[in-house]
Every structure is written in structure tokens, then in C-alpha cells.
PDB file of C-alpha atoms in Angstrom:
ATOM      1  CA  UNK Z   1      -7.855 -23.578  15.803  1.00  0.00           C
ATOM      2  CA  UNK Z   2      -9.403 -21.537  18.645  1.00  0.00           C
ATOM      3  CA  UNK Z   3      -7.814 -21.723  21.993  1.00  0.00           C
ATOM      4  CA  UNK Z   4     -10.318 -22.118  24.801  1.00  0.00           C
ATOM      5  CA  UNK Z   5      -9.835 -20.351  28.179  1.00  0.00           C
ATOM      6  CA  UNK Z   6     -11.389 -21.896  31.433  1.00  0.00           C
ATOM      7  CA  UNK Z   7     -12.418 -19.457  33.846  1.00  0.00           C
ATOM      8  CA  UNK Z   8     -13.296 -20.432  37.522  1.00  0.00           C
ATOM      9  CA  UNK Z   9     -15.796 -17.843  39.658  1.00  0.00           C
ATOM     10  CA  UNK Z  10     -15.875 -18.500  43.158  1.00  0.00           C
ATOM     11  CA  UNK Z  11     -18.610 -16.981  44.857  1.00  0.00           C
ATOM     12  CA  UNK Z  12     -18.664 -16.454  48.765  1.00  0.00           C
ATOM     13  CA  UNK Z  13     -22.394 -17.071  49.437  1.00  0.00           C
ATOM     14  CA  UNK Z  14     -22.097 -15.795  53.209  1.00  0.00           C
ATOM     15  CA  UNK Z  15     -20.722 -12.557  52.130  1.00  0.00           C
ATOM     16  CA  UNK Z  16     -23.255 -12.058  49.691  1.00  0.00           C
ATOM     17  CA  UNK Z  17     -26.121 -12.675  51.858  1.00  0.00           C
ATOM     18  CA  UNK Z  18     -24.417 -10.476  54.600  1.00  0.00           C
ATOM     19  CA  UNK Z  19     -24.281  -7.630  51.995  1.00  0.00           C
ATOM     20  CA  UNK Z  20     -27.702  -8.094  51.024  1.00  0.00           C
ATOM     21  CA  UNK Z  21     -29.014  -8.126  54.474  1.00  0.00           C
ATOM     22  CA  UNK Z  22     -26.926  -4.783  55.078  1.00  0.00           C
ATOM     23  CA  UNK Z  23     -28.574  -2.921  52.041  1.00  0.00           C
ATOM     24  CA  UNK Z  24     -32.164  -4.147  52.710  1.00  0.00           C
ATOM     25  CA  UNK Z  25     -31.846  -2.954  56.505  1.00  0.00           C
ATOM     26  CA  UNK Z  26     -30.264   0.666  55.156  1.00  0.00           C
ATOM     27  CA  UNK Z  27     -33.194   0.677  52.523  1.00  0.00           C
ATOM     28  CA  UNK Z  28     -35.547   0.005  55.393  1.00  0.00           C
ATOM     29  CA  UNK Z  29     -34.171   2.149  58.075  1.00  0.00           C
ATOM     30  CA  UNK Z  30     -34.090   5.329  55.265  1.00  0.00           C
ATOM     31  CA  UNK Z  31     -37.745   4.980  54.954  1.00  0.00           C
ATOM     32  CA  UNK Z  32     -38.864   5.178  58.574  1.00  0.00           C
ATOM     33  CA  UNK Z  33     -40.221   8.279  60.031  1.00  0.00           C
ATOM     34  CA  UNK Z  34     -40.855   7.428  63.614  1.00  0.00           C
ATOM     35  CA  UNK Z  35     -39.827   4.656  65.638  1.00  0.00           C
ATOM     36  CA  UNK Z  36     -41.302   3.542  68.704  1.00  0.00           C
ATOM     37  CA  UNK Z  37     -39.050   2.062  71.862  1.00  0.00           C
ATOM     38  CA  UNK Z  38     -39.650  -1.716  70.695  1.00  0.00           C
ATOM     39  CA  UNK Z  39     -38.133  -0.600  67.129  1.00  0.00           C
ATOM     40  CA  UNK Z  40     -35.235   1.297  68.846  1.00  0.00           C
ATOM     41  CA  UNK Z  41     -34.491  -1.657  70.982  1.00  0.00           C
ATOM     42  CA  UNK Z  42     -34.428  -3.663  67.553  1.00  0.00           C
ATOM     43  CA  UNK Z  43     -32.685  -1.343  65.757  1.00  0.00           C
ATOM     44  CA  UNK Z  44     -29.878  -0.751  68.337  1.00  0.00           C
ATOM     45  CA  UNK Z  45     -29.899  -4.517  69.667  1.00  0.00           C
ATOM     46  CA  UNK Z  46     -30.338  -2.613  73.302  1.00  0.00           C
ATOM     47  CA  UNK Z  47     -32.831  -3.661  75.845  1.00  0.00           C
ATOM     48  CA  UNK Z  48     -35.744  -1.476  76.008  1.00  0.00           C
ATOM     49  CA  UNK Z  49     -34.719  -1.034  79.955  1.00  0.00           C
ATOM     50  CA  UNK Z  50     -31.157   0.032  78.849  1.00  0.00           C
ATOM     51  CA  UNK Z  51     -32.488   2.615  76.216  1.00  0.00           C
ATOM     52  CA  UNK Z  52     -35.021   3.874  79.103  1.00  0.00           C
ATOM     53  CA  UNK Z  53     -32.266   4.175  81.310  1.00  0.00           C
ATOM     54  CA  UNK Z  54     -29.062   5.490  79.516  1.00  0.00           C
ATOM     55  CA  UNK Z  55     -29.927   6.422  76.155  1.00  0.00           C
ATOM     56  CA  UNK Z  56     -33.506   8.280  76.099  1.00  0.00           C
ATOM     57  CA  UNK Z  57     -32.866  10.692  78.776  1.00  0.00           C
ATOM     58  CA  UNK Z  58     -30.103  12.142  76.788  1.00  0.00           C
ATOM     59  CA  UNK Z  59     -31.089  15.675  75.590  1.00  0.00           C
ATOM     60  CA  UNK Z  60     -29.387  14.905  72.173  1.00  0.00           C
ATOM     61  CA  UNK Z  61     -32.355  12.117  72.088  1.00  0.00           C
ATOM     62  CA  UNK Z  62     -35.084  13.566  73.769  1.00  0.00           C
ATOM     63  CA  UNK Z  63     -35.574  16.738  71.362  1.00  0.00           C
ATOM     64  CA  UNK Z  64     -36.650  14.270  69.113  1.00  0.00           C
ATOM     65  CA  UNK Z  65     -39.200  12.478  71.265  1.00  0.00           C
ATOM     66  CA  UNK Z  66     -43.078  13.079  70.134  1.00  0.00           C
ATOM     67  CA  UNK Z  67     -45.826  12.172  72.580  1.00  0.00           C
ATOM     68  CA  UNK Z  68     -49.276  11.697  72.176  1.00  0.00           C
ATOM     69  CA  UNK Z  69     -51.160  10.408  75.621  1.00  0.00           C
ATOM     70  CA  UNK Z  70     -49.177   7.793  76.848  1.00  0.00           C
ATOM     71  CA  UNK Z  71     -47.466   6.668  73.730  1.00  0.00           C
ATOM     72  CA  UNK Z  72     -43.822   7.811  72.565  1.00  0.00           C
ATOM     73  CA  UNK Z  73     -42.180   8.031  69.523  1.00  0.00           C
ATOM     74  CA  UNK Z  74     -38.889   9.410  68.054  1.00  0.00           C
ATOM     75  CA  UNK Z  75     -38.047  10.464  64.757  1.00  0.00           C
ATOM     76  CA  UNK Z  76     -36.191   7.938  63.270  1.00  0.00           C
ATOM     77  CA  UNK Z  77     -33.163   9.585  61.252  1.00  0.00           C
ATOM     78  CA  UNK Z  78     -32.335  11.923  63.865  1.00  0.00           C
ATOM     79  CA  UNK Z  79     -32.555   9.727  66.760  1.00  0.00           C
ATOM     80  CA  UNK Z  80     -30.630   7.037  65.542  1.00  0.00           C
ATOM     81  CA  UNK Z  81     -27.670   9.697  64.829  1.00  0.00           C
ATOM     82  CA  UNK Z  82     -28.026  10.782  68.191  1.00  0.00           C
ATOM     83  CA  UNK Z  83     -27.574   7.436  69.612  1.00  0.00           C
ATOM     84  CA  UNK Z  84     -24.325   6.984  67.189  1.00  0.00           C
ATOM     85  CA  UNK Z  85     -23.171  10.078  68.758  1.00  0.00           C
ATOM     86  CA  UNK Z  86     -23.672   8.857  72.201  1.00  0.00           C
ATOM     87  CA  UNK Z  87     -22.327   5.640  71.343  1.00  0.00           C
ATOM     88  CA  UNK Z  88     -19.267   6.950  69.801  1.00  0.00           C
ATOM     89  CA  UNK Z  89     -18.544   8.987  73.026  1.00  0.00           C
ATOM     90  CA  UNK Z  90     -18.103   6.241  75.056  1.00  0.00           C
TER      91      UNK Z  90
END
């Protein structure tokens, strides 16, 4: 007679959902070419005003700014890396 083994698998649904959300955001962010102020605000969880006052004037971010008429965009990946450097220096 064969012995049967019982296996219990517990799945943490919150951890899985969190992991999937992080991976999706990472993939989306890697494909961005340009971001505007509202997208930067969304990605960094910083207000537009705080970005305008504290982050965007920094030369590490300014070099990635592009303008056309009155609209401004920033190169996504280098700008996000520069913001990370700024935040890490606090």
C-alpha cells in the first residue's frame, strides 16, 4: 500500500499583491521616456509645490529638463535617479 503525504501551502495574498504591484510599477517606470510635473508628483508621492520648491531647482534635476513653449518635461530615468540622490543626501 502507498503512503500518502499531506502538503499544506499557505499563501499570503497581501504579500503577493504587493509584489505584483511593485513589479508592475517597476516595469511601467522603466518604459517611461519623459515625465511631466504631475507624473513626477505621482511617482515620488511629493506635492507639485514641494517638487517646484525643493527638488526641481537642483542642478542634478535641471539638466534633464526639456521645454517647449510653456510646457516642461524631464527625462524619466535620469531624473528619478537624481531625485533618489537628493533624497538619500537628506
